[in-house]
PDB file of N, CA and C in Angstrom:
ATOM      1  N   MET M 195     227.568  42.593 147.802  1.00  0.00           N
ATOM      2  CA  MET M 195     226.190  42.745 148.060  1.00  0.00           C
ATOM      3  C   MET M 195     225.373  42.226 146.876  1.00  0.00           C
ATOM      4  N   THR M 196     225.836  42.282 145.774  1.00  0.00           N
ATOM      5  CA  THR M 196     224.950  41.829 144.647  1.00  0.00           C
ATOM      6  C   THR M 196     225.127  40.217 144.660  1.00  0.00           C
ATOM      7  N   SER M 197     226.140  39.660 144.915  1.00  0.00           N
ATOM      8  CA  SER M 197     226.414  38.153 145.050  1.00  0.00           C
ATOM      9  C   SER M 197     225.428  37.569 146.155  1.00  0.00           C
ATOM     10  N   PHE M 198     225.339  38.468 147.268  1.00  0.00           N
ATOM     11  CA  PHE M 198     224.501  37.947 148.333  1.00  0.00           C
ATOM     12  C   PHE M 198     223.075  37.874 147.929  1.00  0.00           C
ATOM     13  N   LEU M 199     222.491  38.934 147.210  1.00  0.00           N
ATOM     14  CA  LEU M 199     221.210  38.893 146.773  1.00  0.00           C
ATOM     15  C   LEU M 199     220.974  37.850 145.688  1.00  0.00           C
ATOM     16  N   ILE M 200     221.898  37.625 144.879  1.00  0.00           N
ATOM     17  CA  ILE M 200     221.803  36.520 143.840  1.00  0.00           C
ATOM     18  C   ILE M 200     221.719  35.206 144.508  1.00  0.00           C
ATOM     19  N   SER M 201     222.398  34.912 145.491  1.00  0.00           N
ATOM     20  CA  SER M 201     222.544  33.619 146.205  1.00  0.00           C
ATOM     21  C   SER M 201     221.291  33.376 146.922  1.00  0.00           C
ATOM     22  N   ILE M 202     220.648  34.309 147.467  1.00  0.00           N
ATOM     23  CA  ILE M 202     219.346  34.127 148.232  1.00  0.00           C
ATOM     24  C   ILE M 202     218.179  34.256 147.375  1.00  0.00           C
ATOM     25  N   TYR M 203     218.033  35.231 146.570  1.00  0.00           N
ATOM     26  CA  TYR M 203     216.833  35.611 145.875  1.00  0.00           C
ATOM     27  C   TYR M 203     216.813  35.196 144.319  1.00  0.00           C
ATOM     28  N   GLY M 204     218.069  34.982 143.830  1.00  0.00           N
ATOM     29  CA  GLY M 204     218.005  34.839 142.365  1.00  0.00           C
ATOM     30  C   GLY M 204     218.238  35.986 141.548  1.00  0.00           C
ATOM     31  N   PHE M 205     218.385  35.783 140.185  1.00  0.00           N
ATOM     32  CA  PHE M 205     218.650  36.782 139.316  1.00  0.00           C
ATOM     33  C   PHE M 205     217.367  37.779 139.088  1.00  0.00           C
ATOM     34  N   ARG M 206     216.180  37.230 139.366  1.00  0.00           N
ATOM     35  CA  ARG M 206     214.923  37.931 139.101  1.00  0.00           C
ATOM     36  C   ARG M 206     214.864  39.154 139.979  1.00  0.00           C
ATOM     37  N   LEU M 207     215.102  38.962 141.248  1.00  0.00           N
ATOM     38  CA  LEU M 207     215.223  40.233 142.133  1.00  0.00           C
ATOM     39  C   LEU M 207     216.255  41.170 141.685  1.00  0.00           C
ATOM     40  N   LEU M 208     217.437  40.620 141.266  1.00  0.00           N
ATOM     41  CA  LEU M 208     218.519  41.643 140.979  1.00  0.00           C
ATOM     42  C   LEU M 208     218.015  42.389 139.733  1.00  0.00           C
ATOM     43  N   ARG M 209     217.388  41.727 138.724  1.00  0.00           N
ATOM     44  CA  ARG M 209     216.846  42.278 137.622  1.00  0.00           C
ATOM     45  C   ARG M 209     215.729  43.466 137.878  1.00  0.00           C
ATOM     46  N   ASP M 210     214.877  43.091 138.696  1.00  0.00           N
ATOM     47  CA  ASP M 210     213.908  44.047 139.181  1.00  0.00           C
ATOM     48  C   ASP M 210     214.274  45.119 140.059  1.00  0.00           C
ATOM     49  N   GLN M 211     215.308  44.878 140.803  1.00  0.00           N
ATOM     50  CA  GLN M 211     215.819  45.969 141.667  1.00  0.00           C
ATOM     51  C   GLN M 211     217.073  46.495 141.331  1.00  0.00           C
ATOM     52  N   PHE M 212     217.445  46.470 139.992  1.00  0.00           N
ATOM     53  CA  PHE M 212     218.782  46.872 139.594  1.00  0.00           C
ATOM     54  C   PHE M 212     218.768  48.506 139.816  1.00  0.00           C
ATOM     55  N   PHE M 213     217.939  49.242 139.360  1.00  0.00           N
ATOM     56  CA  PHE M 213     217.942  50.697 139.451  1.00  0.00           C
ATOM     57  C   PHE M 213     218.057  51.225 140.930  1.00  0.00           C
ATOM     58  N   PRO M 214     217.235  50.705 141.838  1.00  0.00           N
ATOM     59  CA  PRO M 214     217.339  51.091 143.241  1.00  0.00           C
ATOM     60  C   PRO M 214     218.776  50.597 143.812  1.00  0.00           C
ATOM     61  N   LEU M 215     219.110  49.499 143.486  1.00  0.00           N
ATOM     62  CA  LEU M 215     220.477  49.056 143.942  1.00  0.00           C
ATOM     63  C   LEU M 215     221.582  49.941 143.326  1.00  0.00           C
ATOM     64  N   LEU M 216     221.557  50.410 142.173  1.00  0.00           N
ATOM     65  CA  LEU M 216     222.457  51.302 141.594  1.00  0.00           C
ATOM     66  C   LEU M 216     222.464  52.621 142.232  1.00  0.00           C
ATOM     67  N   MET M 217     221.271  53.194 142.544  1.00  0.00           N
ATOM     68  CA  MET M 217     221.232  54.439 143.178  1.00  0.00           C
ATOM     69  C   MET M 217     221.758  54.361 144.508  1.00  0.00           C
ATOM     70  N   LEU M 218     221.481  53.254 145.356  1.00  0.00           N
ATOM     71  CA  LEU M 218     222.176  52.910 146.618  1.00  0.00           C
ATOM     72  C   LEU M 218     223.596  53.003 146.478  1.00  0.00           C
ATOM     73  N   ALA M 219     224.294  52.327 145.443  1.00  0.00           N
ATOM     74  CA  ALA M 219     225.659  52.297 145.327  1.00  0.00           C
ATOM     75  C   ALA M 219     226.275  53.573 145.072  1.00  0.00           C
ATOM     76  N   LEU M 220     225.457  54.578 144.375  1.00  0.00           N
ATOM     77  CA  LEU M 220     225.898  55.904 143.968  1.00  0.00           C
ATOM     78  C   LEU M 220     225.919  56.908 145.035  1.00  0.00           C
ATOM     79  N   ILE M 221     225.121  56.613 146.056  1.00  0.00           N
ATOM     80  CA  ILE M 221     225.034  57.509 147.255  1.00  0.00           C
ATOM     81  C   ILE M 221     226.033  57.255 148.307  1.00  0.00           C
ATOM     82  N   LEU M 222     226.700  56.136 148.315  1.00  0.00           N
ATOM     83  CA  LEU M 222     227.745  55.765 149.325  1.00  0.00           C
ATOM     84  C   LEU M 222     228.927  56.873 149.280  1.00  0.00           C
ATOM     85  N   PRO M 223     229.465  57.177 150.485  1.00  0.00           N
ATOM     86  CA  PRO M 223     230.390  58.192 150.516  1.00  0.00           C
ATOM     87  C   PRO M 223     231.676  57.750 149.914  1.00  0.00           C
ATOM     88  N   VAL M 224     231.948  56.519 149.458  1.00  0.00           N
ATOM     89  CA  VAL M 224     233.256  56.095 148.876  1.00  0.00           C
ATOM     90  C   VAL M 224     233.577  56.778 147.599  1.00  0.00           C
ATOM     91  N   TRP M 225     232.571  57.537 146.974  1.00  0.00           N
ATOM     92  CA  TRP M 225     232.694  58.219 145.779  1.00  0.00           C
ATOM     93  C   TRP M 225     233.614  59.430 146.047  1.00  0.00           C
ATOM     94  N   SER M 226     233.667  60.018 147.282  1.00  0.00           N
ATOM     95  CA  SER M 226     234.446  61.213 147.517  1.00  0.00           C
ATOM     96  C   SER M 226     235.909  61.068 147.337  1.00  0.00           C
ATOM     97  N   LEU M 227     236.321  59.839 147.167  1.00  0.00           N
ATOM     98  CA  LEU M 227     237.719  59.433 146.865  1.00  0.00           C
ATOM     99  C   LEU M 227     238.037  60.102 145.477  1.00  0.00           C
ATOM    100  N   PHE M 228     237.109  60.077 144.737  1.00  0.00           N
ATOM    101  CA  PHE M 228     237.406  60.597 143.241  1.00  0.00           C
ATOM    102  C   PHE M 228     237.288  62.078 143.283  1.00  0.00           C
ATOM    103  N   GLN M 229     236.955  62.741 144.254  1.00  0.00           N
ATOM    104  CA  GLN M 229     236.605  64.289 144.121  1.00  0.00           C
ATOM    105  C   GLN M 229     237.872  65.037 143.822  1.00  0.00           C
ATOM    106  N   THR M 230     239.090  64.685 144.435  1.00  0.00           N
ATOM    107  CA  THR M 230     240.247  65.561 144.064  1.00  0.00           C
ATOM    108  C   THR M 230     240.773  65.177 142.706  1.00  0.00           C
ATOM    109  N   PRO M 231     240.753  63.943 142.309  1.00  0.00           N
ATOM    110  CA  PRO M 231     241.335  63.749 140.849  1.00  0.00           C
ATOM    111  C   PRO M 231     240.319  64.333 139.844  1.00  0.00           C
ATOM    112  N   LEU M 232     239.036  64.415 140.015  1.00  0.00           N
ATOM    113  CA  LEU M 232     238.173  64.996 139.080  1.00  0.00           C
ATOM    114  C   LEU M 232     238.246  66.487 139.234  1.00  0.00           C
ATOM    115  N   ARG M 233     238.487  67.118 140.406  1.00  0.00           N
ATOM    116  CA  ARG M 233     238.725  68.488 140.487  1.00  0.00           C
ATOM    117  C   ARG M 233     239.970  68.937 139.723  1.00  0.00           C
ATOM    118  N   GLU M 234     240.919  68.152 139.834  1.00  0.00           N
ATOM    119  CA  GLU M 234     242.122  68.380 139.057  1.00  0.00           C
ATOM    120  C   GLU M 234     241.895  68.275 137.524  1.00  0.00           C
ATOM    121  N   LEU M 235     241.243  67.254 137.123  1.00  0.00           N
ATOM    122  CA  LEU M 235     240.905  67.148 135.624  1.00  0.00           C
ATOM    123  C   LEU M 235     239.958  68.228 135.290  1.00  0.00           C
ATOM    124  N   SER M 236     238.972  68.708 136.044  1.00  0.00           N
ATOM    125  CA  SER M 236     238.120  69.826 135.669  1.00  0.00           C
ATOM    126  C   SER M 236     238.994  71.122 135.438  1.00  0.00           C
ATOM    127  N   THR M 237     239.963  71.275 136.437  1.00  0.00           N
ATOM    128  CA  THR M 237     240.925  72.492 136.282  1.00  0.00           C
ATOM    129  C   THR M 237     241.698  72.340 135.054  1.00  0.00           C
ATOM    130  N   ILE M 238     242.171  71.361 134.748  1.00  0.00           N
ATOM    131  CA  ILE M 238     243.025  71.042 133.469  1.00  0.00           C
ATOM    132  C   ILE M 238     242.185  71.289 132.343  1.00  0.00           C
ATOM    133  N   ALA M 239     240.992  70.853 132.380  1.00  0.00           N
ATOM    134  CA  ALA M 239     240.106  71.008 131.184  1.00  0.00           C
ATOM    135  C   ALA M 239     239.815  72.635 130.929  1.00  0.00           C
ATOM    136  N   GLY M 240     239.577  73.259 132.112  1.00  0.00           N
ATOM    137  CA  GLY M 240     239.332  74.627 132.199  1.00  0.00           C
ATOM    138  C   GLY M 240     240.481  75.549 131.786  1.00  0.00           C
ATOM    139  N   ASP M 241     241.678  74.971 131.828  1.00  0.00           N
ATOM    140  CA  ASP M 241     242.914  75.664 131.324  1.00  0.00           C
ATOM    141  C   ASP M 241     243.109  75.361 130.007  1.00  0.00           C
ATOM    142  N   ILE M 242     243.080  74.070 129.453  1.00  0.00           N
ATOM    143  CA  ILE M 242     243.354  73.946 128.156  1.00  0.00           C
ATOM    144  C   ILE M 242     242.319  74.234 127.130  1.00  0.00           C
ATOM    145  N   GLY M 243     240.998  74.096 127.503  1.00  0.00           N
ATOM    146  CA  GLY M 243     239.822  74.333 126.593  1.00  0.00           C
ATOM    147  C   GLY M 243     240.000  75.888 126.012  1.00  0.00           C
ATOM    148  N   PRO M 244     239.856  76.910 126.924  1.00  0.00           N
ATOM    149  CA  PRO M 244     239.969  78.180 126.315  1.00  0.00           C
ATOM    150  C   PRO M 244     241.319  78.476 125.660  1.00  0.00           C
ATOM    151  N   SER M 245     242.315  77.801 126.038  1.00  0.00           N
ATOM    152  CA  SER M 245     243.627  78.040 125.393  1.00  0.00           C
ATOM    153  C   SER M 245     243.614  77.642 123.869  1.00  0.00           C
ATOM    154  N   ILE M 246     242.804  76.603 123.696  1.00  0.00           N
ATOM    155  CA  ILE M 246     242.691  76.068 122.297  1.00  0.00           C
ATOM    156  C   ILE M 246     242.109  77.163 121.339  1.00  0.00           C
ATOM    157  N   VAL M 247     241.203  77.933 121.757  1.00  0.00           N
ATOM    158  CA  VAL M 247     240.554  79.066 121.056  1.00  0.00           C
ATOM    159  C   VAL M 247     241.159  80.327 121.083  1.00  0.00           C
ATOM    160  N   GLY M 248     242.333  80.381 121.783  1.00  0.00           N
ATOM    161  CA  GLY M 248     243.080  81.518 121.848  1.00  0.00           C
ATOM    162  C   GLY M 248     242.830  82.537 122.976  1.00  0.00           C
ATOM    163  N   ILE M 249     242.131  82.016 124.047  1.00  0.00           N
ATOM    164  CA  ILE M 249     241.995  82.808 125.264  1.00  0.00           C
ATOM    165  C   ILE M 249     243.187  82.439 126.236  1.00  0.00           C
ATOM    166  N   GLU M 250     243.854  83.504 126.735  1.00  0.00           N
ATOM    167  CA  GLU M 250     244.844  83.335 127.650  1.00  0.00           C
ATOM    168  C   GLU M 250     244.398  82.987 129.009  1.00  0.00           C
ATOM    169  N   VAL M 251     244.804  81.863 129.617  1.00  0.00           N
ATOM    170  CA  VAL M 251     244.321  81.442 130.927  1.00  0.00           C
ATOM    171  C   VAL M 251     245.668  81.114 131.810  1.00  0.00           C
ATOM    172  N   LEU M 252     245.693  81.764 132.915  1.00  0.00           N
ATOM    173  CA  LEU M 252     246.687  81.597 133.893  1.00  0.00           C
ATOM    174  C   LEU M 252     246.205  80.587 134.913  1.00  0.00           C
ATOM    175  N   ARG M 253     246.800  79.561 135.237  1.00  0.00           N
ATOM    176  CA  ARG M 253     246.392  78.537 136.283  1.00  0.00           C
ATOM    177  C   ARG M 253     247.382  78.615 137.603  1.00  0.00           C
ATOM    178  N   ASP M 254     246.625  78.627 138.732  1.00  0.00           N
ATOM    179  CA  ASP M 254     247.359  78.692 139.858  1.00  0.00           C
ATOM    180  C   ASP M 254     246.677  77.672 140.851  1.00  0.00           C
ATOM    181  N   GLY M 255     247.129  76.445 140.893  1.00  0.00           N
ATOM    182  CA  GLY M 255     246.361  75.515 141.780  1.00  0.00           C
ATOM    183  C   GLY M 255     245.082  75.155 141.084  1.00  0.00           C
ATOM    184  N   TYR M 256     243.938  75.377 141.828  1.00  0.00           N
ATOM    185  CA  TYR M 256     242.580  75.190 141.397  1.00  0.00           C
ATOM    186  C   TYR M 256     241.927  76.569 140.997  1.00  0.00           C
ATOM    187  N   ARG M 257     242.795  77.625 140.673  1.00  0.00           N
ATOM    188  CA  ARG M 257     242.232  78.852 140.362  1.00  0.00           C
ATOM    189  C   ARG M 257     242.663  79.304 138.992  1.00  0.00           C
ATOM    190  N   LEU M 258     241.700  79.685 138.002  1.00  0.00           N
ATOM    191  CA  LEU M 258     241.940  80.043 136.667  1.00  0.00           C
ATOM    192  C   LEU M 258     241.724  81.590 136.573  1.00  0.00           C
ATOM    193  N   SER M 259     242.772  82.287 135.964  1.00  0.00           N
ATOM    194  CA  SER M 259     242.568  83.730 135.879  1.00  0.00           C
ATOM    195  C   SER M 259     242.579  84.053 134.345  1.00  0.00           C
ATOM    196  N   THR M 260     241.674  84.744 133.869  1.00  0.00           N
ATOM    197  CA  THR M 260     241.439  85.316 132.491  1.00  0.00           C
ATOM    198  C   THR M 260     241.360  86.833 132.529  1.00  0.00           C
ATOM    199  N   TYR M 261     241.384  87.401 131.312  1.00  0.00           N
ATOM    200  CA  TYR M 261     241.170  88.895 131.326  1.00  0.00           C
ATOM    201  C   TYR M 261     239.741  89.239 131.837  1.00  0.00           C
ATOM    202  N   GLY M 262     238.703  88.237 131.712  1.00  0.00           N
ATOM    203  CA  GLY M 262     237.323  88.460 132.096  1.00  0.00           C
ATOM    204  C   GLY M 262     237.059  88.244 133.470  1.00  0.00           C
ATOM    205  N   GLY M 263     238.107  87.634 134.265  1.00  0.00           N
ATOM    206  CA  GLY M 263     237.889  87.370 135.807  1.00  0.00           C
ATOM    207  C   GLY M 263     238.635  86.201 136.306  1.00  0.00           C
ATOM    208  N   LEU M 264     238.252  85.951 137.575  1.00  0.00           N
ATOM    209  CA  LEU M 264     238.978  84.922 138.275  1.00  0.00           C
ATOM    210  C   LEU M 264     238.048  83.815 138.540  1.00  0.00           C
ATOM    211  N   PHE M 265     238.372  82.536 138.337  1.00  0.00           N
ATOM    212  CA  PHE M 265     237.488  81.352 138.502  1.00  0.00           C
ATOM    213  C   PHE M 265     238.120  80.449 139.490  1.00  0.00           C
ATOM    214  N   ASP M 266     237.338  79.904 140.400  1.00  0.00           N
ATOM    215  CA  ASP M 266     237.861  78.788 141.161  1.00  0.00           C
ATOM    216  C   ASP M 266     237.040  77.615 140.859  1.00  0.00           C
ATOM    217  N   VAL M 267     237.740  76.402 140.804  1.00  0.00           N
ATOM    218  CA  VAL M 267     237.127  75.168 140.587  1.00  0.00           C
ATOM    219  C   VAL M 267     236.977  74.631 142.111  1.00  0.00           C
ATOM    220  N   GLU M 268     235.717  74.816 142.621  1.00  0.00           N
ATOM    221  CA  GLU M 268     235.376  74.282 143.970  1.00  0.00           C
ATOM    222  C   GLU M 268     235.077  72.785 143.876  1.00  0.00           C
ATOM    223  N   PRO M 269     235.411  72.169 145.151  1.00  0.00           N
ATOM    224  CA  PRO M 269     235.073  70.657 145.262  1.00  0.00           C
ATOM    225  C   PRO M 269     233.668  70.234 144.820  1.00  0.00           C
ATOM    226  N   ALA M 270     232.758  71.149 145.099  1.00  0.00           N
ATOM    227  CA  ALA M 270     231.288  70.852 144.703  1.00  0.00           C
ATOM    228  C   ALA M 270     231.043  70.949 143.171  1.00  0.00           C
ATOM    229  N   CYS M 271     232.038  71.608 142.464  1.00  0.00           N
ATOM    230  CA  CYS M 271     231.800  71.775 140.984  1.00  0.00           C
ATOM    231  C   CYS M 271     232.882  70.996 140.322  1.00  0.00           C
ATOM    232  N   SER M 272     233.383  69.947 140.817  1.00  0.00           N
ATOM    233  CA  SER M 272     234.442  69.224 140.146  1.00  0.00           C
ATOM    234  C   SER M 272     233.986  68.238 139.099  1.00  0.00           C
ATOM    235  N   GLY M 273     232.617  67.998 139.025  1.00  0.00           N
ATOM    236  CA  GLY M 273     232.140  67.117 138.062  1.00  0.00           C
ATOM    237  C   GLY M 273     231.837  65.692 138.485  1.00  0.00           C
ATOM    238  N   LEU M 274     231.938  65.511 139.959  1.00  0.00           N
ATOM    239  CA  LEU M 274     231.687  64.175 140.331  1.00  0.00           C
ATOM    240  C   LEU M 274     230.191  63.884 140.090  1.00  0.00           C
ATOM    241  N   GLY M 275     229.264  64.715 140.441  1.00  0.00           N
ATOM    242  CA  GLY M 275     227.851  64.411 140.240  1.00  0.00           C
ATOM    243  C   GLY M 275     227.603  64.210 138.656  1.00  0.00           C
ATOM    244  N   PHE M 276     228.220  65.026 137.872  1.00  0.00           N
ATOM    245  CA  PHE M 276     228.037  64.849 136.422  1.00  0.00           C
ATOM    246  C   PHE M 276     228.443  63.433 135.944  1.00  0.00           C
ATOM    247  N   PHE M 277     229.642  62.977 136.505  1.00  0.00           N
ATOM    248  CA  PHE M 277     230.050  61.610 135.951  1.00  0.00           C
ATOM    249  C   PHE M 277     229.251  60.446 136.557  1.00  0.00           C
ATOM    250  N   MET M 278     228.767  60.729 137.825  1.00  0.00           N
ATOM    251  CA  MET M 278     227.956  59.668 138.339  1.00  0.00           C
ATOM    252  C   MET M 278     226.635  59.680 137.636  1.00  0.00           C
ATOM    253  N   VAL M 279     226.044  60.658 137.301  1.00  0.00           N
ATOM    254  CA  VAL M 279     224.846  60.651 136.521  1.00  0.00           C
ATOM    255  C   VAL M 279     224.953  60.043 135.219  1.00  0.00           C
ATOM    256  N   GLY M 280     225.998  60.549 134.449  1.00  0.00           N
ATOM    257  CA  GLY M 280     226.376  59.926 133.311  1.00  0.00           C
ATOM    258  C   GLY M 280     226.663  58.516 133.187  1.00  0.00           C
ATOM    259  N   ALA M 281     227.016  57.898 134.347  1.00  0.00           N
ATOM    260  CA  ALA M 281     227.267  56.550 134.413  1.00  0.00           C
ATOM    261  C   ALA M 281     225.892  55.745 134.337  1.00  0.00           C
ATOM    262  N   LEU M 282     224.806  56.533 134.795  1.00  0.00           N
ATOM    263  CA  LEU M 282     223.473  55.766 134.691  1.00  0.00           C
ATOM    264  C   LEU M 282     222.920  55.627 133.335  1.00  0.00           C
ATOM    265  N   PHE M 283     223.395  56.383 132.397  1.00  0.00           N
ATOM    266  CA  PHE M 283     223.069  56.312 131.001  1.00  0.00           C
ATOM    267  C   PHE M 283     224.153  55.783 130.217  1.00  0.00           C
TER     268      PHE M 283
END
């Protein structure tokens, strides 16, 4: 898409429209492919992080159990939005 715009309109349009084009690329559904690996990464971080400071955590799939409660890492909370927004900055 970028090469098409450059070939027709030149670099100036690309420079002026960089942010809207970036936002368009970030809302495409192709990013859902990263949801499962990021969910796994978030679960691993939720398991290792508290263990470092001495809190015992039991992991069963995407479910974390502590003395304080039971926590599920849902697909919506996997960090995909955080990483996409972080990519902007």
